[in-house]
Amino acid sequence: MNKAYDVLIIGGGVNGCSIAYQMSKRGYRAAVLEKTRVGAEASSAAAGMLGAQVEIKENGPFFDFARKSRDMFSELVPELEETSGIPVSYVRNGMLKVAQADTEVNHLLDMLAFQKKAGERAEWRDPNEISVQEPNIKGDIKGALYIPGDGQVKAKELTQAYARGANLLGADIYEFTPVTGLLEENGRINGVTTPSGCFYAEHVVLAGGASTDLIPTAQTYIPSMIPVKGECISVKPAKPIMKATIHASDLYLVPKPGGTIIIGATEQNGRMDKPVSAGAVQELLSKAIRLVPDLQNAEWIEAWSGVRPQTIDGMPYLGAVSIKGLWMAAGHYRNGILLSALTGEWMADLIEGTAENEEWIRAFDPLRLKEGKEDLVETNH
Ligand code: FAD
Ligand code: GLY
């Protein structure tokens, strides 16, 4: 089976599927090649927060990219739901980032200052105001940053919606199709090999999440990924006990439409294994119950894990790799769901040659950390 496309995307996570959706919308013939099932990895493990302000701690291109991506959801979601028929449960329920120690207060006040300066809405809440806004939060809370503009989606559903939407706009989605190598001709990548045959395209995008640097790319330099395992649990209280998403320094509680609350997440650098440990469940539950004691009466639902794709400097790799025809869209770490909306558009702009924001081109350049970038082809595996 030999197939020809304009663009091949390796990896059917939220970012690969978003790129396929945007390329298909622009009339390109796109295909997603997914090792197992669409959304099988980090994209279905995510809590679905669109936490541009809650998660990003300083001003700069990454913050600008994140908040632009977040703001795209209010138009993108209705479009995607209509195209795909899959509801993604988008709500802008706000986030309350609480300080549980005096040192955290200063840190949150710094965040408040830079976010307001950047023109975003952010408000300070003292302990009394917190107990009015979210009466079920207990314990010694020193204050909180309230961010009304950050929202959430259901991550698995969002990934499926991008994939189905892309498919209905003409893209082919190949599941159980691992990419085993790249094809090169006259100094450019022009396709990939898989156990079901070769696929050809003018552009190939590496979007394999934490496994992107394991995709066999022969002599081509690909920056390394740092896998960061995360474990989450969910419970369901008999009635709603919080409105906003609650963020603490090492914990978050995300009240999902439908009534469950996602409690996350652990962070284990360098781990790619799947099992959820009993210790992680105990730690997440006890921290959550300390913060919101009513959670002890909630019904237990489930526990799961996923692997975040981290990069050395914490910013994603979005752009051309060191051989013509090859692109990379990976390394979204803790924010791949949030960043997926703009990642799809930005990669489509880059591939079309219409991307204009020079600051983003430089900040997310996959070659930014490579010495001797002028050497076009080099071994890293
Ligand atoms: P992935 O979802 O990992 O997809 C990559 C795909 O590529 C996989 O399906 C894999 O099978 C496939 N693949 C790999 N190699 C090959 C190959 N050789 N051939 C074919 N296919 C291949 N982000 C947020 O924005 N908000 C959150 O609230 C949030 N919460 C999180 C909670 C947890 C516990 C975790 C673990 C992550 C969370 N994240 C969150 C981060 C987010 O999940 C990731 O950043 C995002 O899912 C990465 O998406 P991706 O498409 O780049 O990678
Ligand atoms: N952004 C939440 C997480 O990665 O756990």
CSV table of C-alpha atoms in Angstrom, one decimal, residues 20-299:
chain,number,residue,atom,x,y,z
A,20,ALA,CA,-4.4,17.6,10.7
A,21,TYR,CA,-7.6,19.5,11.4
A,22,GLN,CA,-6.1,22.9,10.4
A,23,MET,CA,-4.3,21.6,7.3
A,24,SER,CA,-7.5,19.9,6.1
A,25,LYS,CA,-9.5,23.1,6.7
A,26,ARG,CA,-7.0,24.8,4.4
A,27,GLY,CA,-7.6,22.3,1.7
A,28,TYR,CA,-4.4,20.1,2.1
A,29,ARG,CA,-4.5,16.3,1.9
A,30,ALA,CA,-3.4,15.3,5.4
A,31,ALA,CA,-2.9,11.9,7.1
A,32,VAL,CA,-2.3,11.1,10.7
A,33,LEU,CA,-0.2,7.9,11.4
A,34,GLU,CA,-0.8,6.7,14.9
A,35,LYS,CA,1.0,3.9,16.6
A,36,THR,CA,-2.0,2.7,18.5
A,37,ARG,CA,-5.3,4.6,19.0
A,38,VAL,CA,-6.0,8.3,18.6
A,39,GLY,CA,-5.4,10.0,21.9
A,40,ALA,CA,-3.9,6.9,23.5
A,41,GLU,CA,-1.2,8.7,25.4
A,42,ALA,CA,-0.9,12.0,27.3
A,43,SER,CA,-3.8,13.6,25.5
A,44,SER,CA,-6.3,11.3,27.2
A,45,ALA,CA,-4.6,11.5,30.6
A,46,ALA,CA,-4.8,15.3,30.8
A,47,ALA,CA,-7.1,17.1,33.2
A,48,GLY,CA,-8.1,19.4,30.3
A,49,MET,CA,-7.2,22.7,32.0
A,50,LEU,CA,-6.7,25.7,29.7
A,51,GLY,CA,-4.5,27.3,32.3
A,52,ALA,CA,-2.7,30.0,30.3
A,53,GLN,CA,-2.5,32.3,33.4
A,54,VAL,CA,-2.5,29.7,36.1
A,55,GLU,CA,0.4,27.6,34.8
A,56,ILE,CA,2.7,30.1,33.1
A,57,LYS,CA,4.8,32.0,35.5
A,58,GLU,CA,6.4,34.8,33.5
A,59,ASN,CA,5.8,37.1,30.6
A,60,GLY,CA,7.3,36.3,27.2
A,61,PRO,CA,6.6,34.5,23.9
A,62,PHE,CA,5.4,31.4,25.7
A,63,PHE,CA,2.8,33.3,27.7
A,64,ASP,CA,1.6,35.1,24.6
A,65,PHE,CA,1.3,31.9,22.6
A,66,ALA,CA,-0.5,30.2,25.5
A,67,ARG,CA,-3.1,33.0,26.1
A,68,LYS,CA,-3.7,33.4,22.4
A,69,SER,CA,-4.3,29.6,22.2
A,70,ARG,CA,-6.6,29.7,25.2
A,71,ASP,CA,-8.6,32.5,23.7
A,72,MET,CA,-9.1,30.6,20.5
A,73,PHE,CA,-11.3,28.0,22.2
A,74,SER,CA,-14.4,30.1,22.4
A,75,GLU,CA,-14.7,30.1,18.6
A,76,LEU,CA,-12.9,26.9,17.9
A,77,VAL,CA,-15.0,24.7,20.1
A,78,PRO,CA,-18.4,25.4,18.5
A,79,GLU,CA,-16.8,25.0,15.1
A,80,LEU,CA,-15.2,21.7,16.1
A,81,GLU,CA,-18.3,20.4,17.8
A,82,GLU,CA,-20.4,21.2,14.7
A,83,THR,CA,-17.9,19.7,12.3
A,84,SER,CA,-17.2,16.5,14.4
A,85,GLY,CA,-20.4,16.0,16.3
A,86,ILE,CA,-18.3,15.4,19.5
A,87,PRO,CA,-19.0,17.6,22.5
A,88,VAL,CA,-15.8,18.7,24.3
A,89,SER,CA,-17.4,20.2,27.4
A,90,TYR,CA,-15.7,23.6,27.2
A,91,VAL,CA,-16.3,25.9,30.2
A,92,ARG,CA,-14.6,29.0,31.3
A,93,ASN,CA,-15.1,28.4,35.0
A,94,GLY,CA,-12.1,30.4,36.2
A,95,MET,CA,-9.2,29.2,38.4
A,96,LEU,CA,-8.3,30.0,42.0
A,97,LYS,CA,-4.6,29.6,42.6
A,98,VAL,CA,-4.2,29.4,46.4
A,99,ALA,CA,-1.2,30.2,48.6
A,100,GLN,CA,-0.7,27.8,51.5
A,101,ALA,CA,2.5,29.4,52.7
A,102,ASP,CA,3.6,33.0,53.1
A,103,THR,CA,6.4,32.6,50.5
A,104,GLU,CA,3.8,31.6,48.0
A,105,VAL,CA,1.9,34.9,48.5
A,106,ASN,CA,4.7,36.9,47.1
A,107,HIS,CA,5.1,34.6,44.2
A,108,LEU,CA,1.4,34.9,43.4
A,109,LEU,CA,1.5,38.7,43.8
A,110,ASP,CA,4.3,38.8,41.2
A,111,MET,CA,2.2,36.7,38.9
A,112,LEU,CA,-0.8,39.0,39.4
A,113,ALA,CA,1.4,42.0,38.6
A,114,PHE,CA,2.8,40.7,35.3
A,115,GLN,CA,-0.5,39.4,34.2
A,116,LYS,CA,-2.3,42.7,34.8
A,117,LYS,CA,0.6,44.5,33.0
A,118,ALA,CA,0.1,42.1,30.0
A,119,GLY,CA,-3.6,43.2,30.0
A,120,GLU,CA,-5.1,40.0,31.4
A,121,ARG,CA,-7.8,39.8,34.1
A,122,ALA,CA,-6.5,38.6,37.5
A,123,GLU,CA,-7.7,39.5,41.0
A,124,TRP,CA,-6.3,39.0,44.5
A,125,ARG,CA,-8.5,37.3,47.0
A,126,ASP,CA,-7.8,37.4,50.8
A,127,PRO,CA,-8.8,34.5,53.0
A,128,ASN,CA,-12.3,35.9,53.8
A,129,GLU,CA,-13.0,36.5,50.2
A,130,ILE,CA,-11.9,32.9,49.4
A,131,SER,CA,-14.3,31.5,51.9
A,132,VAL,CA,-17.2,33.5,50.4
A,133,GLN,CA,-16.2,32.5,46.8
A,134,GLU,CA,-15.4,28.8,47.5
A,135,PRO,CA,-16.8,28.0,51.0
A,136,ASN,CA,-15.6,24.4,50.9
A,137,ILE,CA,-12.0,25.3,50.8
A,138,LYS,CA,-10.6,24.9,54.3
A,139,GLY,CA,-7.2,25.0,56.0
A,140,ASP,CA,-4.7,27.8,56.4
A,141,ILE,CA,-5.0,29.6,53.1
A,142,LYS,CA,-3.0,32.8,53.0
A,143,GLY,CA,-4.6,34.3,49.9
A,144,ALA,CA,-5.3,33.4,46.2
A,145,LEU,CA,-5.0,34.7,42.7
A,146,TYR,CA,-8.3,34.5,40.9
A,147,ILE,CA,-8.2,34.1,37.2
A,148,PRO,CA,-11.6,34.3,35.6
A,149,GLY,CA,-10.4,33.7,32.0
A,150,ASP,CA,-8.8,30.3,32.3
A,151,GLY,CA,-11.2,27.4,31.5
A,152,GLN,CA,-11.2,23.8,30.6
A,153,VAL,CA,-12.3,21.1,28.2
A,154,LYS,CA,-12.5,17.3,28.3
A,155,ALA,CA,-9.1,16.4,26.9
A,156,LYS,CA,-9.9,13.0,25.4
A,157,GLU,CA,-13.0,14.3,23.7
A,158,LEU,CA,-11.1,17.4,22.3
A,159,THR,CA,-8.5,15.0,20.8
A,160,GLN,CA,-11.2,12.8,19.2
A,161,ALA,CA,-13.0,16.0,17.9
A,162,TYR,CA,-9.9,17.2,16.2
A,163,ALA,CA,-9.4,13.8,14.6
A,164,ARG,CA,-13.0,13.3,13.6
A,165,GLY,CA,-13.2,16.9,12.3
A,166,ALA,CA,-10.0,16.4,10.3
A,167,ASN,CA,-11.3,13.1,8.9
A,168,LEU,CA,-14.7,14.7,7.9
A,169,LEU,CA,-12.7,17.5,6.1
A,170,GLY,CA,-10.8,14.9,4.1
A,171,ALA,CA,-7.9,13.8,6.3
A,172,ASP,CA,-7.1,10.1,6.6
A,173,ILE,CA,-6.5,8.8,10.2
A,174,TYR,CA,-4.5,5.5,10.3
A,175,GLU,CA,-4.5,3.8,13.7
A,176,PHE,CA,-2.2,1.0,14.6
A,177,THR,CA,0.3,2.3,12.1
A,178,PRO,CA,3.6,3.0,13.8
A,179,VAL,CA,6.1,4.9,11.7
A,180,THR,CA,9.3,2.9,11.5
A,181,GLY,CA,11.5,5.2,9.4
A,182,LEU,CA,11.7,8.3,7.3
A,183,LEU,CA,12.2,8.3,3.5
A,184,GLU,CA,14.7,10.7,2.0
A,185,GLU,CA,15.3,11.8,-1.6
A,186,ASN,CA,17.5,14.5,-3.0
A,187,GLY,CA,18.2,15.9,0.5
A,188,ARG,CA,14.7,16.2,1.7
A,189,ILE,CA,12.3,13.9,3.6
A,190,ASN,CA,9.5,12.8,1.3
A,191,GLY,CA,7.7,10.1,3.2
A,192,VAL,CA,7.8,7.4,6.0
A,193,THR,CA,7.9,3.7,6.3
A,194,THR,CA,5.3,1.7,8.3
A,195,PRO,CA,4.5,-2.0,8.6
A,196,SER,CA,1.6,-1.4,6.2
A,197,GLY,CA,3.8,0.2,3.6
A,198,CYS,CA,5.2,3.6,2.6
A,199,PHE,CA,3.4,6.9,2.8
A,200,TYR,CA,4.7,9.9,0.8
A,201,ALA,CA,4.2,13.6,1.3
A,202,GLU,CA,6.0,16.9,0.8
A,203,HIS,CA,5.9,17.6,4.5
A,204,VAL,CA,6.3,15.2,7.4
A,205,VAL,CA,5.5,16.4,11.0
A,206,LEU,CA,6.9,14.7,14.0
A,207,ALA,CA,4.2,14.9,16.7
A,208,GLY,CA,4.9,11.9,18.9
A,209,GLY,CA,4.6,13.6,22.3
A,210,ALA,CA,7.1,12.2,24.8
A,211,SER,CA,8.1,9.5,22.2
A,212,THR,CA,9.0,12.0,19.5
A,213,ASP,CA,12.7,11.4,19.9
A,214,LEU,CA,12.2,7.7,19.7
A,215,ILE,CA,10.7,7.9,16.2
A,216,PRO,CA,13.4,6.5,14.0
A,217,THR,CA,14.8,9.5,12.1
A,218,ALA,CA,18.2,8.0,11.0
A,219,GLN,CA,20.8,10.7,10.7
A,220,THR,CA,18.5,13.7,11.3
A,221,TYR,CA,19.0,15.7,14.5
A,222,ILE,CA,15.9,15.7,16.7
A,223,PRO,CA,16.0,17.4,20.1
A,224,SER,CA,15.6,15.1,23.0
A,225,MET,CA,12.3,14.8,25.0
A,226,ILE,CA,12.2,14.5,28.7
A,227,PRO,CA,9.3,12.2,29.8
A,228,VAL,CA,7.6,13.3,33.0
A,229,LYS,CA,5.1,10.8,34.3
A,230,GLY,CA,1.9,12.2,35.9
A,231,GLU,CA,-0.8,10.3,37.9
A,232,CYS,CA,-4.3,11.6,38.4
A,233,ILE,CA,-7.5,10.4,40.2
A,234,SER,CA,-11.1,11.3,40.0
A,235,VAL,CA,-14.0,11.3,42.5
A,236,LYS,CA,-17.6,12.4,42.4
A,237,PRO,CA,-19.3,14.3,45.2
A,238,ALA,CA,-23.0,13.9,45.7
A,239,LYS,CA,-23.5,17.6,44.9
A,240,PRO,CA,-21.1,20.2,43.4
A,241,ILE,CA,-18.6,21.5,46.0
A,242,MET,CA,-16.6,23.9,44.0
A,243,LYS,CA,-17.1,26.2,41.0
A,244,ALA,CA,-13.6,27.3,40.0
A,245,THR,CA,-10.7,25.0,39.3
A,246,ILE,CA,-8.5,25.1,42.5
A,247,HIS,CA,-4.8,25.2,42.0
A,248,ALA,CA,-2.2,24.8,44.8
A,249,SER,CA,1.5,24.6,44.4
A,250,ASP,CA,1.5,20.8,44.0
A,251,LEU,CA,-2.1,19.9,43.4
A,252,TYR,CA,-5.1,20.8,41.3
A,253,LEU,CA,-8.8,20.0,41.6
A,254,VAL,CA,-10.8,20.4,38.4
A,255,PRO,CA,-14.6,20.2,38.6
A,256,LYS,CA,-15.7,18.7,35.3
A,257,PRO,CA,-19.1,19.3,33.7
A,258,GLY,CA,-21.1,16.2,34.8
A,259,GLY,CA,-19.9,16.3,38.4
A,260,THR,CA,-16.6,14.5,38.7
A,261,ILE,CA,-13.6,16.2,40.1
A,262,ILE,CA,-10.2,15.4,38.6
A,263,ILE,CA,-7.4,15.6,41.2
A,264,GLY,CA,-3.9,15.8,39.9
A,265,ALA,CA,-1.1,15.3,39.5
A,266,THR,CA,2.2,13.7,40.4
A,267,GLU,CA,5.4,14.6,38.5
A,268,GLN,CA,8.1,12.0,38.0
A,269,ASN,CA,11.0,13.0,35.7
A,270,GLY,CA,12.3,10.4,33.3
A,271,ARG,CA,9.5,8.0,33.9
A,272,MET,CA,7.5,6.5,31.0
A,273,ASP,CA,5.9,3.6,32.7
A,274,LYS,CA,2.1,3.3,33.1
A,275,PRO,CA,1.2,1.8,36.5
A,276,VAL,CA,-0.4,4.1,39.1
A,277,SER,CA,1.2,3.6,42.5
A,278,ALA,CA,-0.8,3.3,45.7
A,279,GLY,CA,1.4,6.0,47.2
A,280,ALA,CA,0.4,8.4,44.5
A,281,VAL,CA,-3.3,7.8,45.1
A,282,GLN,CA,-2.8,8.2,48.8
A,283,GLU,CA,-0.8,11.4,48.4
A,284,LEU,CA,-3.3,13.0,46.0
A,285,LEU,CA,-6.3,12.1,48.1
A,286,SER,CA,-4.9,13.3,51.4
A,287,LYS,CA,-3.7,16.6,50.0
A,288,ALA,CA,-7.1,17.1,48.3
A,289,ILE,CA,-9.1,16.3,51.4
A,290,ARG,CA,-6.9,18.6,53.5
A,291,LEU,CA,-7.8,21.4,51.1
A,292,VAL,CA,-11.4,20.5,50.6
A,293,PRO,CA,-12.5,18.2,53.5
A,294,ASP,CA,-15.9,17.4,52.0
A,295,LEU,CA,-14.1,15.4,49.3
A,296,GLN,CA,-13.8,12.5,51.8
A,297,ASN,CA,-17.5,11.8,51.2
A,298,ALA,CA,-17.2,11.7,47.4
A,299,GLU,CA,-17.5,8.5,45.4
